[in-house]
mmCIF file of N, CA and C in Angstrom:
data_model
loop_
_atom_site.group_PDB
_atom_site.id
_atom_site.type_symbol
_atom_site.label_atom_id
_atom_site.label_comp_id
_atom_site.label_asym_id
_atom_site.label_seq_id
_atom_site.Cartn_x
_atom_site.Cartn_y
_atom_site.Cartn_z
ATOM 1 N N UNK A 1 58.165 4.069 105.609
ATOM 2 C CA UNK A 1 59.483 3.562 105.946
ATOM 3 C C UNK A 1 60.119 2.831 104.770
ATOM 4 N N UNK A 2 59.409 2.244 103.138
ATOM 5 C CA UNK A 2 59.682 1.604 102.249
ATOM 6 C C UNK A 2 59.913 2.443 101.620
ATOM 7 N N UNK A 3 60.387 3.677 101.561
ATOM 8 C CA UNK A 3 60.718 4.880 100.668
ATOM 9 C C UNK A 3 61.635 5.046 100.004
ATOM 10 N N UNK A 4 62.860 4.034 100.314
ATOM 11 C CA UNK A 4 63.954 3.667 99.833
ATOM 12 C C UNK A 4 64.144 3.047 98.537
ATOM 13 N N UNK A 5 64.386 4.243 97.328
ATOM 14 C CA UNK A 5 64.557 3.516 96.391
ATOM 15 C C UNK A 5 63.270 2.953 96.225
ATOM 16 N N UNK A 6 61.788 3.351 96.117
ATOM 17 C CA UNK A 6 60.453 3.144 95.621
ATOM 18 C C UNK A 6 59.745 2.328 94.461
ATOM 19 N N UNK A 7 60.724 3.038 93.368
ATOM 20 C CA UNK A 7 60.872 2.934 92.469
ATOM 21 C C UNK A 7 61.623 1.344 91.402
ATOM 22 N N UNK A 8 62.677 1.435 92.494
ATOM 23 C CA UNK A 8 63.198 -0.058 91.871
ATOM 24 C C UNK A 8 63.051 -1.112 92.537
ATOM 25 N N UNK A 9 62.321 -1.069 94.228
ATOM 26 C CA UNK A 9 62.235 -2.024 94.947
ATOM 27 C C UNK A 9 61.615 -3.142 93.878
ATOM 28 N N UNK A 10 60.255 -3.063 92.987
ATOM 29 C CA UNK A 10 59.571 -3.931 92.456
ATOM 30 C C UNK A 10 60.204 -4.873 91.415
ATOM 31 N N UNK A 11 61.189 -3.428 90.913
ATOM 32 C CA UNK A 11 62.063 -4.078 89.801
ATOM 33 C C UNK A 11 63.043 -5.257 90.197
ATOM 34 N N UNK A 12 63.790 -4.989 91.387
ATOM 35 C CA UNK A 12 64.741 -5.643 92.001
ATOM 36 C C UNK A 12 64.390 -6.674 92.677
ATOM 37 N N UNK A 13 62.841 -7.076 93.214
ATOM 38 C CA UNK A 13 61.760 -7.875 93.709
ATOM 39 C C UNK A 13 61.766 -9.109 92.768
ATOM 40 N N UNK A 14 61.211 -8.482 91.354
ATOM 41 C CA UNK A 14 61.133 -9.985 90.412
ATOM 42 C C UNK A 14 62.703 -10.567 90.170
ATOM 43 N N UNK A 15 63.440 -9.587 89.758
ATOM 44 C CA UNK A 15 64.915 -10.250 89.160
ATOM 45 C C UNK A 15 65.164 -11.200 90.092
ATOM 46 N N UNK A 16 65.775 -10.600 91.261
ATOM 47 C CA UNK A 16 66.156 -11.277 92.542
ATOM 48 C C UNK A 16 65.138 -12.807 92.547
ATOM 49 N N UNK A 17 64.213 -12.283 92.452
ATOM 50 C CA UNK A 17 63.331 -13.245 92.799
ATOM 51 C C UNK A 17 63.467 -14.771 91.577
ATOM 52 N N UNK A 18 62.892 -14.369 90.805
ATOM 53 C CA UNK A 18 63.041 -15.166 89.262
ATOM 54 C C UNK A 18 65.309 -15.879 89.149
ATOM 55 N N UNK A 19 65.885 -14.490 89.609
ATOM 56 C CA UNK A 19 67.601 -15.250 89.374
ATOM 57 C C UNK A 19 67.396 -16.094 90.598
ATOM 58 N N UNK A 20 67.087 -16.131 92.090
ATOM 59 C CA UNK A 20 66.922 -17.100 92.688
ATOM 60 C C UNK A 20 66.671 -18.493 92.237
ATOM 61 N N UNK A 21 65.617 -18.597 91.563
ATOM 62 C CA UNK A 21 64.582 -19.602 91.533
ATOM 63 C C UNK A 21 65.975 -20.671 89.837
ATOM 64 N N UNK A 22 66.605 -19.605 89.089
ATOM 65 C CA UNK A 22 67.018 -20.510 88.090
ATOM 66 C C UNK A 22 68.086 -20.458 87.863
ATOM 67 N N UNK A 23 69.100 -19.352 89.212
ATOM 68 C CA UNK A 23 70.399 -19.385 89.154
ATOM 69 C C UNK A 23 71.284 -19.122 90.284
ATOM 70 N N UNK A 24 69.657 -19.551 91.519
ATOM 71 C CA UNK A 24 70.304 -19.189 92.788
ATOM 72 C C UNK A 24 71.416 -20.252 93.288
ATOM 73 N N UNK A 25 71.673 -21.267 92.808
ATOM 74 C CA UNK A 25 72.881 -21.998 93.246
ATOM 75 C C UNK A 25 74.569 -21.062 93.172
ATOM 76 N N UNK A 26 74.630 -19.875 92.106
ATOM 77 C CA UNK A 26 75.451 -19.351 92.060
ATOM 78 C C UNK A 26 75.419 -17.824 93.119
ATOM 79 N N UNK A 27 74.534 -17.672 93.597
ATOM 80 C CA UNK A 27 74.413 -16.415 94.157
ATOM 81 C C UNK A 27 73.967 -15.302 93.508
ATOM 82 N N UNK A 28 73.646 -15.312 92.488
ATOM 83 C CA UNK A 28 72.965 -14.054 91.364
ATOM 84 C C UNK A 28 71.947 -13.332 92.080
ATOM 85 N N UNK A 29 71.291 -13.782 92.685
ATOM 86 C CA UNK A 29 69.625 -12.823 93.232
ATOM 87 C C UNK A 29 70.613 -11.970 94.627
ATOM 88 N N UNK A 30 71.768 -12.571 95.437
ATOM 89 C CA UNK A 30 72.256 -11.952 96.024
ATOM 90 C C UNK A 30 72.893 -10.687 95.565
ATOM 91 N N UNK A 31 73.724 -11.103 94.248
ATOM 92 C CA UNK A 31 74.327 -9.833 94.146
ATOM 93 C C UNK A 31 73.172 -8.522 93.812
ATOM 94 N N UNK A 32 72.157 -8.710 92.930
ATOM 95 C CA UNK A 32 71.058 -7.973 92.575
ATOM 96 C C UNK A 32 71.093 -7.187 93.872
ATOM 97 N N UNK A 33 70.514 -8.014 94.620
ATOM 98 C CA UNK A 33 70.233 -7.117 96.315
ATOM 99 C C UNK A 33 71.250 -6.898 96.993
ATOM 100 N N UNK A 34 72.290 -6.215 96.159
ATOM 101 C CA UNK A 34 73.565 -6.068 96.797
ATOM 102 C C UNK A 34 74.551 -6.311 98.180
ATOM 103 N N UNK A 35 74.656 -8.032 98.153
ATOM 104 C CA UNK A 35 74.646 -8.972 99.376
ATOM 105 C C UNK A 35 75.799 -9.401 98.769
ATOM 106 N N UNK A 36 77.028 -8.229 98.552
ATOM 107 C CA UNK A 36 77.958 -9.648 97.663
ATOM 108 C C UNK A 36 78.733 -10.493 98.304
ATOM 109 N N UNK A 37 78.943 -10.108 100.038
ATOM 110 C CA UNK A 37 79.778 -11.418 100.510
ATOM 111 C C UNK A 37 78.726 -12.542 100.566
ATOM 112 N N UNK A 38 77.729 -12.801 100.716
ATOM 113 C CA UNK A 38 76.902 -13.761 100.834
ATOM 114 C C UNK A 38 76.509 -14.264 99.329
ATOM 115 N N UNK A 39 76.538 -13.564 98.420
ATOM 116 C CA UNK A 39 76.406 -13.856 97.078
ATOM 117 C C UNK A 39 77.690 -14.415 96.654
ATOM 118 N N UNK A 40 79.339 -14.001 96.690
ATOM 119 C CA UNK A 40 80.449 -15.090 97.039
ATOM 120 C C UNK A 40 80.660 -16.172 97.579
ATOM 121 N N UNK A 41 79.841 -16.022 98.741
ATOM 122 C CA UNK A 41 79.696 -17.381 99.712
ATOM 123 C C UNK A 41 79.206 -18.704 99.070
ATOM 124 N N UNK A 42 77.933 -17.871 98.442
ATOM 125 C CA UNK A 42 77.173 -19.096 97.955
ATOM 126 C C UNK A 42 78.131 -19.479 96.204
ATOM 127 N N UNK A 43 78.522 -18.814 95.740
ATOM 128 C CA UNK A 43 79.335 -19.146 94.304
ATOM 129 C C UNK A 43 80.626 -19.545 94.904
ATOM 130 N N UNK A 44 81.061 -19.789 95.864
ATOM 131 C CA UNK A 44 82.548 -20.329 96.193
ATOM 132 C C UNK A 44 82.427 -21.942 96.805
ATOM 133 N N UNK A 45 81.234 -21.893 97.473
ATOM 134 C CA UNK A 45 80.579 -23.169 97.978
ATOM 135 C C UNK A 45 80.210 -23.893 97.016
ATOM 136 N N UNK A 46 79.202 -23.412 95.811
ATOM 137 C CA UNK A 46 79.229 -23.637 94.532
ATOM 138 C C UNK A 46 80.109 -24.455 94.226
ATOM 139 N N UNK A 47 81.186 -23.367 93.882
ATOM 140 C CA UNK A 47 82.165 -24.200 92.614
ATOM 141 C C UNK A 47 83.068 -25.002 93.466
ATOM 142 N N UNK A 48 83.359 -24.523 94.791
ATOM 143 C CA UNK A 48 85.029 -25.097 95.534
ATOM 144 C C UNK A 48 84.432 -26.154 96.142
ATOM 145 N N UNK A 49 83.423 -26.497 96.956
ATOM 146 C CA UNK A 49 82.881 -27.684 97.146
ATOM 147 C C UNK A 49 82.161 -28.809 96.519
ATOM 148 N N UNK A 50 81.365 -27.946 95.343
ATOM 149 C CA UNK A 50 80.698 -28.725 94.080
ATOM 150 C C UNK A 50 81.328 -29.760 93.611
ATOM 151 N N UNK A 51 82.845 -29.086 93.723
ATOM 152 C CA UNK A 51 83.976 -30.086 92.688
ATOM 153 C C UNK A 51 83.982 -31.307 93.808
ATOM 154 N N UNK A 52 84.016 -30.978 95.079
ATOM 155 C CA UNK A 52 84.603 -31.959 96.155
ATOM 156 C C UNK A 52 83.806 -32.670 96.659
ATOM 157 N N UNK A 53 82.253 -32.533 96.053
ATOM 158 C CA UNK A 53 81.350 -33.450 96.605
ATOM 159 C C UNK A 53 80.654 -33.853 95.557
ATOM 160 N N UNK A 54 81.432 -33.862 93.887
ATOM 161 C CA UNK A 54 80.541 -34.342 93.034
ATOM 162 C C UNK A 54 79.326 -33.278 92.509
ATOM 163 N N UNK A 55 78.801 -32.205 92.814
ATOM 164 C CA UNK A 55 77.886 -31.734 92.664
ATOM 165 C C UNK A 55 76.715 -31.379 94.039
ATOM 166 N N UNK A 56 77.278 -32.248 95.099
ATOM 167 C CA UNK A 56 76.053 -32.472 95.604
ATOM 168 C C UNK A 56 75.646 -30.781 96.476
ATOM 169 N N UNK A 57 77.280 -30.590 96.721
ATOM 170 C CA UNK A 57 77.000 -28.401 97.125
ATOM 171 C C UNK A 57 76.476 -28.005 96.333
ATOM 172 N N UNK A 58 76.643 -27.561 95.185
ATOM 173 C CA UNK A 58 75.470 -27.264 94.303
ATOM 174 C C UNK A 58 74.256 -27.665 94.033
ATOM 175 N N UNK A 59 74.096 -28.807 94.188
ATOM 176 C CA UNK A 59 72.410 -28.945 94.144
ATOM 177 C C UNK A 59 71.828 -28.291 96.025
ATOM 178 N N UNK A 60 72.618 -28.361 97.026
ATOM 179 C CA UNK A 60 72.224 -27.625 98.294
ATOM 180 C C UNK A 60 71.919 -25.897 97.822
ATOM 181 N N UNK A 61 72.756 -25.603 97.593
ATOM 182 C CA UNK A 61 72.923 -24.373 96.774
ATOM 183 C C UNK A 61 71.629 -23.810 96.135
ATOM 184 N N UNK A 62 71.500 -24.466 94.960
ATOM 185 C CA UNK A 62 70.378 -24.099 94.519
ATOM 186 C C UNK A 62 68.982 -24.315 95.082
ATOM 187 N N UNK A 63 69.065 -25.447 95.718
ATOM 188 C CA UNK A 63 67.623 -25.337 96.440
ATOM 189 C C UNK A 63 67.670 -24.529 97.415
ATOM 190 N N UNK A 64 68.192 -23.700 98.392
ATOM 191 C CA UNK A 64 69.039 -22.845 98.971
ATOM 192 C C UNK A 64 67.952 -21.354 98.217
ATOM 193 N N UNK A 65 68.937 -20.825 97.013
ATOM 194 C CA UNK A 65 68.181 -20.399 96.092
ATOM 195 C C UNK A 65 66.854 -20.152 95.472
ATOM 196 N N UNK A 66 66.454 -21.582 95.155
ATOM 197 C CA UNK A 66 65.134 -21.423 94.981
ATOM 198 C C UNK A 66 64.129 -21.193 96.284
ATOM 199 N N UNK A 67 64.228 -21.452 97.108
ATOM 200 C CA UNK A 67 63.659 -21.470 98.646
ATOM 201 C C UNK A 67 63.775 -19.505 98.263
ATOM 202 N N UNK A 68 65.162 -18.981 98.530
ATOM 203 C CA UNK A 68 65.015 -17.417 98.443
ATOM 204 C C UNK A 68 63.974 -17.114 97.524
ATOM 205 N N UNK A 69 64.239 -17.696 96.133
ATOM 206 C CA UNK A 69 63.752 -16.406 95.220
ATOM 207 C C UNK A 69 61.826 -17.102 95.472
ATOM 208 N N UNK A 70 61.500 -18.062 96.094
ATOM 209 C CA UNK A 70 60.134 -18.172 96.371
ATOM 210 C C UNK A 70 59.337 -17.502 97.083
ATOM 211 N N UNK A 71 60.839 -17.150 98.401
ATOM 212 C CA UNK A 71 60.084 -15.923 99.780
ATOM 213 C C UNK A 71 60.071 -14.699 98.632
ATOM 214 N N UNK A 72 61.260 -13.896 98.012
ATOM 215 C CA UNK A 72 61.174 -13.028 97.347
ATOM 216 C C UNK A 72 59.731 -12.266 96.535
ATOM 217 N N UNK A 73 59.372 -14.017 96.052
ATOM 218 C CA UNK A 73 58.253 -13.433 95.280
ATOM 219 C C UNK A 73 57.116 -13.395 96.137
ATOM 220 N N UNK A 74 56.986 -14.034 97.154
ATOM 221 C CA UNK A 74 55.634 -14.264 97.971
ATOM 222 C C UNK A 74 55.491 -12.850 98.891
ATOM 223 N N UNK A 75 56.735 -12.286 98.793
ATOM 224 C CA UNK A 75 56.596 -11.026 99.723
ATOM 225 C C UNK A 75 56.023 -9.751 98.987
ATOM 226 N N UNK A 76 54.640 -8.761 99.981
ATOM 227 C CA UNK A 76 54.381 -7.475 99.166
ATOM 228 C C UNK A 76 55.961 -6.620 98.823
ATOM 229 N N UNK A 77 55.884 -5.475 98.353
ATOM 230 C CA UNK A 77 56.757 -4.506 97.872
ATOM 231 C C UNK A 77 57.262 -3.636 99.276
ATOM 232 N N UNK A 78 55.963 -3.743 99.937
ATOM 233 C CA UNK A 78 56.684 -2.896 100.992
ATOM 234 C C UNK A 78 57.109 -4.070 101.977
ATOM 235 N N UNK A 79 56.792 -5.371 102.323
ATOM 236 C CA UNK A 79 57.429 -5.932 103.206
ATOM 237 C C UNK A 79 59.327 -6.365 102.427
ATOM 238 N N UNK A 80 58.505 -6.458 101.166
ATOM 239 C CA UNK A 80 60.485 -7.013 100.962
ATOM 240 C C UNK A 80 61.652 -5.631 100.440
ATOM 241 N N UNK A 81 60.568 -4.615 100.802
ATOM 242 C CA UNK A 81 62.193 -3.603 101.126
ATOM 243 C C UNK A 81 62.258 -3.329 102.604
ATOM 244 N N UNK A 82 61.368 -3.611 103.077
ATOM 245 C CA UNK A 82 62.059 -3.561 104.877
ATOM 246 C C UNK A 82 62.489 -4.765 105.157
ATOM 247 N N UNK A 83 62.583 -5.271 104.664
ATOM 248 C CA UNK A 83 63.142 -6.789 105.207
ATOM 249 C C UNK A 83 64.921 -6.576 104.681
ATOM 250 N N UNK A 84 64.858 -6.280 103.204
ATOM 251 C CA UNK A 84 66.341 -6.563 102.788
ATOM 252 C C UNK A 84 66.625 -5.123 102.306
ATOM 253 N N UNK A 85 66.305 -3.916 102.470
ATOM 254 C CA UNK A 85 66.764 -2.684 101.936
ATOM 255 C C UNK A 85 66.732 -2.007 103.056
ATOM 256 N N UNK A 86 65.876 -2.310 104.221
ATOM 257 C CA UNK A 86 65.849 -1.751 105.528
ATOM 258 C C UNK A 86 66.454 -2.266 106.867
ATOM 259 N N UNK A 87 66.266 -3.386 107.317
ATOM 260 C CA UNK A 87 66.924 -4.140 107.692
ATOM 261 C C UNK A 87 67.959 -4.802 107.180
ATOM 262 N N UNK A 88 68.278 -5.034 106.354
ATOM 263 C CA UNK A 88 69.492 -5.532 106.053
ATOM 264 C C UNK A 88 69.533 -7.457 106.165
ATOM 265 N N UNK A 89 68.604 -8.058 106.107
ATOM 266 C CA UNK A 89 68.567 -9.542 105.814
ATOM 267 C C UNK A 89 69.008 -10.022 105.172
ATOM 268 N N UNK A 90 70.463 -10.440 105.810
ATOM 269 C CA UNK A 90 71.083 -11.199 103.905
ATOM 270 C C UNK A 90 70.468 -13.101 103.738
ATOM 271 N N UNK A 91 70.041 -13.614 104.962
ATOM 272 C CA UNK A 91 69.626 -14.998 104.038
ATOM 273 C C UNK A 91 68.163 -15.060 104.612
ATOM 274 N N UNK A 92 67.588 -15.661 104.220
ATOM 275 C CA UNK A 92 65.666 -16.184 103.950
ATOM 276 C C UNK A 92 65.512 -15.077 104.280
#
């Protein structure tokens, strides 16, 4: 059933995983896993609330982020393409 795209699941596994962990406050590991309203979400919350709370949306944000790109990496190859290439899971 992980047959989808086989080949780059692993590839798309670390990026996602690793842009989570050091740039998930902007949404980067989302767009990778091609999630871009939720990858907007999180870069609009970012910047449009960041400004309005001092930073403190962005630091939610990124820990947000790092939390993803930690499940990302903790997951085998075949559970994290049925999770987000099969099912369709856009957050944790």
């Amino acid at each position: 059933m992980a047959n989808l795209n086989s080949t780059s699941n692993p590839n798309k596994q670390l990026l996602a995983g690793y842009c989570g962990i050091i740039f998930g406050g902007f949404g980067v590991h989302k767009f990778i896993l091609g999630y871009a309203t939720e990858g907007f979400m999180m870069l609009a919350i970012s910047i449009v609330a960041g400004t309005f709370t001092y930073g403190v949306a962005l630091i939610v944000m990124q820990l947000i982020g790092l939390i993803e790109g930690m499940i990302y990496l903790n997951k085998s190859s075949d559970e994290f393409a049925d999770t987000y290439f099969v099912n369709k899971q856009g957050w944790f």
